[in-house]
Short mmCIF file of C-alpha atoms and ligand atoms in Angstrom, two decimals:
data_model
loop_
_atom_site.label_atom_id
_atom_site.label_comp_id
_atom_site.label_asym_id
_atom_site.label_seq_id
_atom_site.Cartn_x
_atom_site.Cartn_y
_atom_site.Cartn_z
CA MET A 80 -115.46 -28.54 21.45
CA ASN A 81 -112.28 -26.48 22.11
CA LEU A 82 -108.94 -27.98 21.83
CA GLY A 83 -105.36 -27.05 22.38
CA LEU A 84 -102.65 -27.91 19.88
CA TYR A 85 -98.98 -28.44 20.95
CA ILE A 86 -96.20 -28.71 18.31
CA HIS A 87 -92.95 -30.06 19.53
CA ILE A 88 -89.64 -28.79 18.03
CA PRO A 89 -86.87 -31.12 19.36
CA PHE A 90 -83.82 -29.10 18.49
CA CYS A 91 -81.58 -26.84 20.33
CA ARG A 92 -78.32 -25.05 19.37
CA ARG A 93 -76.66 -26.64 22.33
CA LYS A 94 -77.86 -28.68 25.39
CA CYS A 95 -78.10 -26.81 28.63
CA LEU A 96 -76.39 -28.76 31.40
CA TYR A 97 -79.48 -29.29 33.49
CA CYS A 98 -82.02 -30.12 30.68
CA ASP A 99 -83.66 -33.53 30.16
CA PHE A 100 -86.26 -32.09 27.71
CA PRO A 101 -86.72 -34.11 24.61
CA SER A 102 -84.35 -32.15 22.32
CA VAL A 103 -81.09 -32.78 20.41
CA ALA A 104 -78.37 -30.41 19.61
CA GLY A 105 -76.42 -29.93 16.41
CA ALA A 106 -78.88 -31.79 14.16
CA GLU A 107 -79.31 -29.06 11.44
CA GLU A 108 -79.41 -31.66 8.76
CA LEU A 109 -82.76 -32.93 10.19
CA TYR A 110 -84.50 -29.58 10.23
CA ALA A 111 -86.18 -29.78 6.74
CA ALA A 112 -87.13 -33.47 7.02
CA TYR A 113 -88.63 -32.93 10.47
CA THR A 114 -90.65 -29.92 9.37
CA ALA A 115 -92.07 -32.03 6.41
CA ALA A 116 -92.89 -34.84 8.83
CA LEU A 117 -94.56 -32.43 11.31
CA CYS A 118 -96.66 -30.91 8.40
CA ARG A 119 -97.63 -34.45 7.33
CA GLU A 120 -98.68 -35.51 10.90
CA ILE A 121 -100.63 -32.16 11.20
CA ALA A 122 -102.35 -32.72 7.91
CA GLY A 123 -103.14 -36.35 8.94
CA LYS A 124 -104.91 -35.02 12.06
CA GLY A 125 -106.64 -32.32 10.00
CA GLY A 126 -110.02 -33.91 10.42
CA LEU A 127 -109.99 -33.63 14.16
CA LEU A 128 -108.16 -30.33 14.13
CA SER A 129 -110.75 -28.68 11.85
CA ALA A 130 -113.69 -30.27 13.43
CA CYS A 131 -112.72 -28.77 16.85
CA ALA A 132 -112.12 -25.08 17.56
CA VAL A 133 -108.33 -24.83 18.22
CA ASP A 134 -108.33 -22.11 20.74
CA THR A 135 -104.77 -22.38 21.81
CA VAL A 136 -101.59 -23.31 19.83
CA TYR A 137 -98.24 -23.74 21.58
CA ILE A 138 -95.06 -24.40 19.70
CA GLY A 139 -92.54 -25.62 22.25
CA GLY A 140 -89.32 -27.45 22.47
CA GLY A 141 -86.47 -27.64 22.41
CA THR A 142 -85.92 -24.29 20.81
CA PRO A 143 -88.52 -23.70 18.04
CA THR A 144 -86.57 -20.60 16.91
CA VAL A 145 -83.41 -22.57 15.98
CA LEU A 146 -85.45 -23.61 13.00
CA PRO A 147 -84.58 -21.52 9.82
CA THR A 148 -87.27 -18.94 8.71
CA GLU A 149 -88.36 -21.22 5.80
CA CYS A 150 -89.24 -24.07 8.26
CA LEU A 151 -91.17 -21.68 10.45
CA ALA A 152 -93.08 -20.37 7.47
CA ALA A 153 -93.88 -23.88 6.27
CA ILE A 154 -95.34 -24.79 9.58
CA GLY A 155 -97.35 -21.64 9.44
CA ARG A 156 -98.77 -22.56 6.02
CA CYS A 157 -99.52 -26.14 7.10
CA LEU A 158 -101.49 -24.71 10.15
CA ARG A 159 -103.49 -22.43 7.90
CA GLN A 160 -104.37 -25.29 5.57
CA SER A 161 -105.26 -28.05 8.15
CA VAL A 162 -106.28 -26.44 11.51
CA ALA A 163 -109.21 -24.39 12.35
CA VAL A 164 -107.61 -21.94 14.66
CA ALA A 165 -110.42 -20.16 16.39
CA PRO A 166 -110.54 -16.21 16.18
CA GLY A 167 -108.78 -14.77 19.17
CA ALA A 168 -106.87 -17.97 19.82
CA GLU A 169 -103.83 -17.77 21.97
CA PHE A 170 -100.75 -18.69 19.89
CA THR A 171 -97.42 -19.13 21.76
CA VAL A 172 -93.96 -19.88 20.45
CA GLU A 173 -91.16 -20.70 22.73
CA ALA A 174 -87.82 -18.81 21.93
CA ASN A 175 -84.32 -18.43 23.11
CA PRO A 176 -82.25 -15.23 23.15
CA GLY A 177 -79.51 -15.74 20.60
CA THR A 178 -81.79 -17.47 18.14
CA LEU A 179 -84.02 -14.57 16.82
CA ALA A 180 -81.78 -13.23 14.07
CA GLY A 181 -83.19 -12.48 10.62
CA ASP A 182 -86.90 -12.54 9.88
CA LYS A 183 -87.98 -15.48 12.09
CA LEU A 184 -90.15 -13.35 14.17
CA ALA A 185 -91.93 -11.84 11.07
CA ALA A 186 -92.39 -15.45 9.95
CA LEU A 187 -93.95 -16.50 13.25
CA ARG A 188 -96.13 -13.37 13.31
CA ALA A 189 -97.24 -14.33 9.76
CA ALA A 190 -98.09 -17.68 10.93
CA GLY A 191 -100.44 -16.36 13.60
CA ALA A 192 -98.31 -16.38 16.65
CA SER A 193 -99.23 -13.52 19.15
CA ARG A 194 -97.15 -14.71 22.30
CA VAL A 195 -93.61 -15.53 22.83
CA SER A 196 -92.15 -17.44 25.80
CA LEU A 197 -88.52 -16.53 26.34
CA GLY A 198 -86.34 -18.84 28.02
CA VAL A 199 -84.09 -16.58 30.10
CA GLN A 200 -83.44 -18.55 33.30
CA ALA A 201 -81.24 -15.91 35.02
CA PHE A 202 -79.92 -12.37 34.50
CA ASP A 203 -76.45 -13.08 35.64
CA ASP A 204 -73.73 -14.12 33.20
CA LYS A 205 -71.86 -16.26 35.65
CA VAL A 206 -74.94 -18.27 36.32
CA LEU A 207 -75.94 -18.50 32.76
CA ALA A 208 -72.47 -19.86 31.77
CA ALA A 209 -72.51 -22.33 34.65
CA ALA A 210 -75.83 -23.66 33.23
CA GLY A 211 -74.56 -23.94 29.73
CA ARG A 212 -76.99 -21.26 28.38
CA ILE A 213 -75.96 -19.84 24.86
CA HIS A 214 -76.88 -16.22 25.72
CA THR A 215 -75.84 -13.41 28.10
CA ALA A 216 -78.11 -11.56 30.47
CA ALA A 217 -77.93 -8.48 28.16
CA GLU A 218 -78.97 -10.58 25.17
CA ALA A 219 -81.92 -11.94 27.03
CA ALA A 220 -83.13 -8.41 27.91
CA GLU A 221 -82.68 -7.22 24.38
CA ALA A 222 -84.60 -10.27 23.16
CA ALA A 223 -87.67 -9.18 25.09
CA TRP A 224 -87.59 -5.80 23.62
CA THR A 225 -86.98 -7.21 20.16
CA VAL A 226 -90.04 -9.58 20.44
CA ARG A 227 -92.23 -6.80 21.64
CA ALA A 228 -91.09 -4.51 18.74
CA ALA A 229 -91.92 -7.36 16.43
CA GLY A 230 -95.63 -6.98 17.37
CA PHE A 231 -96.24 -9.87 19.75
CA ALA A 232 -98.98 -9.01 22.06
CA ARG A 233 -97.78 -11.20 24.91
CA VAL A 234 -94.27 -11.81 26.15
CA SER A 235 -93.33 -14.29 28.94
CA VAL A 236 -89.97 -14.78 30.62
CA ASP A 237 -88.93 -18.08 32.34
CA LEU A 238 -86.53 -17.83 35.30
CA MET A 239 -84.98 -20.56 37.38
CA TYR A 240 -83.79 -20.53 41.00
CA GLY A 241 -81.38 -22.91 42.72
CA LEU A 242 -78.84 -22.81 39.91
CA PRO A 243 -75.08 -23.18 40.50
CA ARG A 244 -73.46 -19.85 41.46
CA GLN A 245 -76.82 -18.27 42.10
CA THR A 246 -77.31 -16.19 45.26
CA PRO A 247 -80.60 -14.85 46.72
CA ALA A 248 -79.39 -11.30 46.12
CA GLY A 249 -78.60 -12.16 42.53
CA PHE A 250 -81.89 -13.77 42.04
CA ARG A 251 -83.59 -10.82 43.49
CA ALA A 252 -81.79 -8.69 40.98
CA GLY A 253 -82.98 -10.97 38.25
CA LEU A 254 -86.64 -10.69 39.36
CA GLU A 255 -86.35 -6.80 39.26
CA ARG A 256 -84.89 -6.92 35.71
CA ALA A 257 -87.48 -9.31 34.54
CA ALA A 258 -90.32 -7.22 35.95
CA ALA A 259 -88.85 -4.09 34.34
CA LEU A 260 -89.03 -5.62 30.86
CA PRO A 261 -92.16 -5.27 28.49
CA VAL A 262 -93.44 -8.73 29.63
CA GLU A 263 -96.85 -9.77 31.11
CA HIS A 264 -96.01 -13.16 32.33
CA ILE A 265 -93.02 -14.56 34.43
CA SER A 266 -92.52 -18.25 35.28
CA ALA A 267 -90.02 -19.17 38.20
CA TYR A 268 -89.03 -22.85 38.35
CA GLY A 269 -86.73 -24.53 40.87
CA LEU A 270 -83.80 -26.43 39.55
CA LYS A 271 -84.20 -30.20 39.72
CA VAL A 272 -81.14 -32.20 38.98
CA GLU A 273 -82.60 -34.84 36.40
CA GLU A 274 -81.03 -38.14 35.87
CA GLY A 275 -78.87 -38.50 32.78
CA THR A 276 -78.00 -34.68 32.55
CA PRO A 277 -74.49 -33.37 32.93
CA PHE A 278 -75.55 -31.73 36.13
CA ALA A 279 -76.38 -35.25 37.48
CA ALA A 280 -73.03 -36.55 36.54
CA LEU A 281 -71.31 -33.51 38.11
CA ALA A 282 -73.41 -34.08 41.29
CA ALA A 283 -72.48 -37.75 41.25
CA ALA A 284 -68.79 -36.78 40.98
CA GLY A 285 -69.28 -34.29 43.91
CA ARG A 286 -68.62 -31.32 41.60
CA LEU A 287 -71.89 -29.62 41.47
CA ALA A 288 -72.03 -26.72 43.84
CA LEU A 289 -75.59 -25.73 44.24
CA PRO A 290 -77.04 -23.05 46.65
CA ASP A 291 -77.86 -24.57 49.98
CA GLU A 292 -81.49 -25.32 51.09
CA GLU A 293 -81.89 -22.11 53.01
CA ASP A 294 -80.75 -20.02 50.06
CA GLU A 295 -83.04 -21.99 47.72
CA GLU A 296 -85.99 -21.52 49.95
CA ALA A 297 -85.19 -17.72 50.24
CA MET A 298 -85.22 -17.55 46.39
CA TYR A 299 -88.56 -19.36 46.23
CA ASP A 300 -90.05 -17.00 48.82
CA MET A 301 -88.70 -13.89 46.97
CA ALA A 302 -90.38 -15.00 43.71
CA ALA A 303 -93.65 -15.54 45.74
CA ALA A 304 -93.47 -12.15 47.51
CA PHE A 305 -91.75 -10.00 44.85
CA LEU A 306 -93.85 -10.85 41.66
CA PRO A 307 -97.38 -10.31 43.21
CA ALA A 308 -96.14 -7.19 44.71
CA HIS A 309 -95.16 -5.95 41.25
CA GLY A 310 -98.58 -6.85 39.54
CA PHE A 311 -97.90 -10.41 38.59
CA ARG A 312 -100.52 -12.61 40.10
CA ARG A 313 -99.52 -16.10 40.98
CA TYR A 314 -102.19 -18.17 39.24
CA GLU A 315 -100.23 -21.40 39.29
CA ILE A 316 -97.44 -22.71 41.54
CA SER A 317 -94.68 -21.49 39.28
CA ASN A 318 -96.39 -19.07 36.97
CA TYR A 319 -97.23 -15.36 37.51
CA ALA A 320 -99.12 -13.06 35.15
CA ARG A 321 -100.67 -9.59 34.98
CA PRO A 322 -104.48 -9.90 35.03
CA GLY A 323 -105.77 -11.55 31.83
CA ALA A 324 -102.23 -12.55 30.71
CA GLU A 325 -102.30 -16.11 32.22
CA CYS A 326 -101.22 -18.79 29.58
CA ARG A 327 -104.41 -20.24 28.42
CA HIS A 328 -102.73 -23.27 26.83
CA ASN A 329 -101.12 -24.39 30.09
CA MET A 330 -104.28 -23.76 31.98
CA LYS A 331 -105.75 -26.48 29.80
CA TYR A 332 -103.22 -29.01 31.13
CA TRP A 333 -104.13 -27.99 34.75
CA ARG A 334 -107.86 -28.02 34.08
CA TYR A 335 -107.69 -31.52 32.46
CA GLU A 336 -108.90 -30.23 29.17
CA PRO A 337 -108.15 -31.92 25.81
CA TYR A 338 -105.14 -31.16 23.61
CA VAL A 339 -103.50 -32.79 20.73
CA GLY A 340 -99.66 -32.91 20.59
CA VAL A 341 -97.77 -33.42 17.32
CA GLY A 342 -94.05 -33.99 16.73
CA ALA A 343 -91.42 -36.13 18.29
CA ALA A 344 -92.29 -36.95 21.99
CA ALA A 345 -95.37 -34.98 21.84
CA HIS A 346 -98.18 -36.06 24.16
CA SER A 347 -101.98 -35.84 23.64
CA PHE A 348 -104.90 -35.96 25.97
CA TRP A 349 -108.19 -36.69 23.93
CA GLN A 350 -111.53 -38.23 25.05
CA GLY A 351 -109.90 -39.47 28.25
CA GLU A 352 -107.08 -41.16 26.56
CA ARG A 353 -103.36 -40.19 26.88
CA THR A 354 -101.04 -40.88 23.89
CA ALA A 355 -97.42 -40.34 23.38
CA ASN A 356 -95.43 -39.98 20.21
CA VAL A 357 -92.14 -41.75 19.54
CA ALA A 358 -89.34 -39.46 21.17
CA ASP A 359 -86.34 -40.35 18.85
CA VAL A 360 -86.31 -37.65 16.14
CA ARG A 361 -84.90 -39.82 13.33
CA GLU A 362 -87.57 -42.60 14.17
CA TYR A 363 -90.28 -39.95 14.14
CA ILE A 364 -89.26 -38.69 10.77
CA ALA A 365 -88.97 -42.25 9.35
CA ARG A 366 -92.39 -43.36 10.62
CA VAL A 367 -94.30 -40.35 9.40
CA ALA A 368 -92.48 -40.14 6.04
CA ALA A 369 -93.51 -43.89 5.55
CA GLY A 370 -97.07 -43.01 6.10
CA GLY A 371 -97.08 -44.77 9.59
CA GLU A 372 -98.21 -43.81 13.10
CA ALA A 373 -95.94 -41.47 15.33
CA THR A 374 -97.93 -42.67 18.38
CA ILE A 375 -96.19 -45.35 20.41
CA SER A 376 -98.27 -45.57 23.54
CA ARG A 377 -101.90 -45.16 24.53
CA GLU A 378 -103.28 -45.26 28.05
CA ARG A 379 -106.79 -44.56 29.50
CA PRO A 380 -106.33 -43.71 33.13
CA ALA A 381 -108.54 -45.74 35.44
CA PRO A 382 -111.22 -43.59 37.01
CA ALA A 383 -109.47 -43.44 40.41
CA VAL A 384 -106.30 -42.24 38.65
CA ALA A 385 -108.20 -39.70 36.39
CA MET A 386 -109.89 -38.25 39.63
CA ALA A 387 -106.60 -37.99 41.50
CA GLU A 388 -104.81 -36.43 38.42
CA TYR A 389 -107.67 -33.99 37.99
CA ALA A 390 -107.40 -33.09 41.73
CA PHE A 391 -103.70 -32.40 41.90
CA LEU A 392 -103.49 -30.67 38.59
CA ALA A 393 -106.33 -28.41 39.60
CA LEU A 394 -104.58 -27.78 42.96
CA ARG A 395 -101.59 -26.37 41.17
CA THR A 396 -103.68 -23.41 40.24
CA ALA A 397 -104.92 -20.61 42.35
CA GLU A 398 -108.48 -21.49 41.36
CA GLY A 399 -108.00 -24.92 42.91
CA VAL A 400 -110.57 -27.80 42.69
CA SER A 401 -114.28 -26.82 42.27
CA PHE A 402 -116.41 -29.39 43.98
CA ALA A 403 -119.11 -28.71 41.56
CA ALA A 404 -116.92 -29.13 38.44
CA PHE A 405 -115.57 -32.36 39.92
CA ALA A 406 -118.99 -33.67 40.46
CA ALA A 407 -120.08 -32.76 37.06
CA ARG A 408 -117.14 -34.48 35.49
CA PHE A 409 -116.78 -37.60 37.47
CA GLY A 410 -120.36 -37.96 39.10
CA GLU A 411 -118.80 -38.19 42.58
CA ASP A 412 -118.76 -35.96 45.50
CA PHE A 413 -115.15 -34.84 46.01
CA LEU A 414 -115.28 -34.69 49.82
CA ARG A 415 -116.90 -38.12 50.00
CA ARG A 416 -114.12 -39.47 48.06
CA TYR A 417 -111.10 -37.56 49.39
CA GLY A 418 -112.49 -36.24 52.84
CA ALA A 419 -109.97 -38.11 54.86
CA VAL A 420 -107.01 -36.96 52.67
CA VAL A 421 -108.34 -33.29 52.83
CA ASP A 422 -108.69 -33.49 56.71
CA ARG A 423 -105.12 -34.70 56.99
CA LEU A 424 -103.85 -32.20 54.62
CA ALA A 425 -105.71 -29.37 56.17
CA GLY A 426 -104.43 -30.35 59.71
CA GLN A 427 -100.86 -29.93 58.25
CA GLY A 428 -101.77 -26.47 57.06
CA LEU A 429 -101.35 -27.44 53.38
CA VAL A 430 -104.79 -27.00 52.07
CA ALA A 431 -107.88 -25.00 52.79
CA ALA A 432 -111.48 -25.87 51.88
CA ASP A 433 -114.35 -23.75 51.78
CA GLY A 434 -118.09 -24.51 50.52
CA ASP A 435 -117.10 -24.47 46.87
CA GLY A 436 -113.66 -25.98 46.61
CA LEU A 437 -110.18 -26.76 47.83
CA ARG A 438 -107.02 -24.81 47.47
CA LEU A 439 -103.45 -24.95 48.49
CA THR A 440 -102.37 -22.58 51.34
CA ALA A 441 -98.99 -20.76 50.91
CA GLN A 442 -97.33 -23.58 52.67
CA GLY A 443 -99.12 -26.22 50.48
CA GLN A 444 -97.75 -24.30 47.36
CA LYS A 445 -94.24 -24.70 48.81
CA TYR A 446 -94.72 -28.47 49.50
CA GLY A 447 -97.02 -29.20 46.51
CA ASN A 448 -95.54 -32.67 45.89
CA VAL A 449 -96.47 -33.89 49.44
CA VAL A 450 -100.05 -32.79 48.60
CA PHE A 451 -100.26 -34.21 45.14
CA ALA A 452 -98.89 -37.65 46.12
CA SER A 453 -101.65 -37.86 48.79
CA PHE A 454 -104.38 -38.03 46.14
CA LEU A 455 -102.96 -40.87 44.35
CA PRO A 456 -104.61 -44.25 44.80
CA ASP A 457 -101.49 -45.58 46.49
CA GLY A 458 -100.85 -42.23 48.05
S1 SF4 B 69 -82.74 -24.46 25.35
FE1 SF4 B 69 -84.47 -25.32 26.76
S2 SF4 B 69 -84.87 -27.25 25.72
FE2 SF4 B 69 -82.87 -26.52 24.83
S3 SF4 B 69 -81.49 -27.57 26.13
FE3 SF4 B 69 -81.82 -25.57 27.10
S4 SF4 B 69 -83.39 -25.95 28.59
FE4 SF4 B 69 -83.36 -27.74 27.14
#
């Protein structure tokens, strides 16, 4: 059985103002203990991780590249000892411009990493500063070249639209700069103001000036038109890749395939059960160091929920839902179960069915959340 492995590094140099990802800033004193706990958790899962063919590894965060070289090298050694990484596996590391000094990239290459996903977000210094990013646009561009020169076969760049001080013209210029870099993959996410972030506090105080809806939609439309016209196929709502450079690890999430997550706040999906590790970094370290379980929740989605999740995750992708794959997995006919939902959404121009499956239309990609909610049992 093939399996994805996700490794969470919950540290950042500084928190971006929009970010609600599980990461903490300024906790350098925890790096060594966290790395040791992570390696202990990986070793503890060694039976599973060596019985399956781990064909994707993804080190995400946070900012994995804030860890010092010796921690990155230790994670690499631990993977070699405990994990059966399949030949030709995709091995991604998330990185931020401004955190790649020294021989970190060489340590990651030695650990087996072949793909870097660079968090860039924008190519405009005013926009980057307003979002609390730690780097400039020039440093971001330079980082892509540095990663390529270090021998990584695949480079991806993350962009955002709808940020404070961002304009459609500025976003368009950012798309052009991204596409001109040595990258095979570009993600473009819309800003969501998440509860508990500095942006949410600024919004509540009426001090967060965001682009208006029309400009935000114009930026969304630009990414959807510009990137495919420049060779980046849209294979998921927010993800674009040159042919063959799609992120295989993330495809596992959308295809409802199994993965194991290690580290604070990491999630797993294995044999139909979803589990989550404790999010608090100190508690994670303490639990694992004491030989305890990092997992704090387990849930086996009811069949109706699992079918709905399968449907809306598949719909995020260009391949959509395959009726045959759905029937093979759940023993049910997709259209018998969801015929009324499909008819309604098709009538609204949001989905299109053919004999084999169901996909989002261009309009459906724009209003994906309306579509996805329709499949939930209480949708
Ligand atoms: S670098 Fe990424 S994970 Fe860290 S605070 Fe910024 S957006 Fe969040």
